[in-house]
Amino acid sequence: MRICFLKDPIEFPHLKIDDRQLELVTSHKVRGLVLQSNLKWNNHIESIVTKASKRLHILRVLRRGGVEINGTVQQGEAKARGLCGVGQSEEFTSALLITIRKRIMIKLQGTP
């Protein structure tokens, strides 16, 4: 992955190891943070939303099983905090938690 701040990026020769050309990628995940070569957050946010959606699935299953809602919301928020804490600012984390909390309540109450 190459990061360049210039309007017209400089073309460098391809890197080779043992006569094998290294693959050039546009994004890479490091310790839970998805870095993109254009320094945008799109892939990182998409990965967090995907993880949160997968974890919200368990809330739907628990609701169908008749589990107490209050404990379930706390459990869902704890899982969401675990997702949000890596590599984000406090403002971004709190906004994401509010969104996830709303989704949890919608799923638990069964409203569309």
XYZ file of C-alpha atoms in Angstrom:
112
model
C 0.000 0.000 0.000
C 1.314 3.406 -0.933
C 0.115 6.668 0.561
C 0.755 9.861 -1.368
C -0.594 13.362 -0.707
C 0.144 14.676 -4.192
C -2.573 15.389 -6.731
C -0.680 13.332 -9.306
C 0.945 10.443 -7.409
C 4.513 9.500 -8.213
C 4.924 6.139 -9.920
C 7.495 4.000 -8.153
C 8.890 0.755 -9.541
C 7.199 -2.379 -8.250
C 8.902 -4.048 -5.312
C 10.236 -7.559 -5.828
C 11.393 -10.248 -3.434
C 13.122 -13.289 -4.968
C 11.952 -12.228 -8.443
C 8.316 -12.167 -7.265
C 6.457 -8.881 -7.527
C 4.685 -7.758 -4.347
C 0.972 -7.118 -4.643
C -0.144 -3.498 -4.362
C -3.259 -3.161 -2.171
C -5.551 -0.191 -1.550
C -6.388 -1.038 2.076
C -4.903 -3.022 4.947
C -6.183 -3.941 8.416
C -3.821 -3.293 11.339
C -4.951 -4.069 14.905
C -8.624 -3.556 14.059
C -8.074 -0.333 12.116
C -8.569 -0.447 8.343
C -6.102 1.886 6.620
C -6.768 3.014 3.054
C -4.228 4.381 0.606
C -6.411 7.477 0.020
C -6.619 8.057 3.823
C -10.420 7.834 3.916
C -12.437 5.975 6.580
C -14.979 4.250 4.310
C -13.628 0.696 4.644
C -13.076 1.066 8.390
C -16.617 2.302 9.041
C -18.026 -0.424 6.799
C -16.118 -3.068 8.754
C -17.394 -1.727 12.108
C -20.996 -1.586 10.894
C -20.691 -5.158 9.608
C -19.353 -6.373 12.965
C -22.105 -4.536 14.859
C -24.780 -6.022 12.591
C -23.459 -9.519 13.202
C -23.528 -8.945 16.948
C -27.044 -7.507 16.815
C -28.200 -10.810 15.370
C -27.783 -12.429 18.779
C -30.181 -9.846 20.234
C -32.843 -10.915 17.756
C -32.331 -14.538 18.710
C -32.550 -13.706 22.422
C -35.714 -11.643 21.904
C -37.364 -14.564 20.122
C -36.374 -16.765 23.046
C -38.096 -14.456 25.542
C -34.991 -13.187 27.366
C -35.350 -10.116 29.670
C -34.846 -6.913 27.646
C -32.909 -4.810 30.204
C -30.057 -7.297 30.566
C -29.976 -7.794 26.828
C -29.588 -4.075 26.116
C -26.675 -3.855 28.548
C -25.062 -6.880 26.928
C -25.553 -5.377 23.441
C -24.094 -2.044 24.495
C -21.086 -3.778 26.053
C -20.424 -5.610 22.787
C -20.882 -2.381 20.826
C -18.401 -0.548 23.085
C -15.885 -3.301 22.409
C -16.274 -2.683 18.686
C -16.141 1.096 18.863
C -13.139 1.549 21.118
C -10.398 0.717 18.629
C -8.846 3.653 16.817
C -11.718 6.161 16.982
C -12.138 9.538 18.582
C -14.481 9.885 21.547
C -17.027 11.859 19.474
C -17.117 9.198 16.755
C -17.418 6.428 19.348
C -20.320 8.113 21.165
C -22.170 8.791 17.885
C -21.715 5.180 16.819
C -22.908 3.936 20.226
C -26.060 6.065 19.984
C -26.800 4.616 16.549
C -26.216 1.066 17.759
C -28.335 1.658 20.891
C -31.241 2.832 18.698
C -30.890 -0.250 16.501
C -30.866 -2.496 19.575
C -34.101 -0.971 20.871
C -35.764 -1.282 17.453
C -34.762 -4.953 17.226
C -35.926 -5.725 20.759
C -39.252 -3.937 20.461
C -39.951 -5.529 17.098
C -40.786 -2.252 15.367
C -39.680 -1.848 11.736
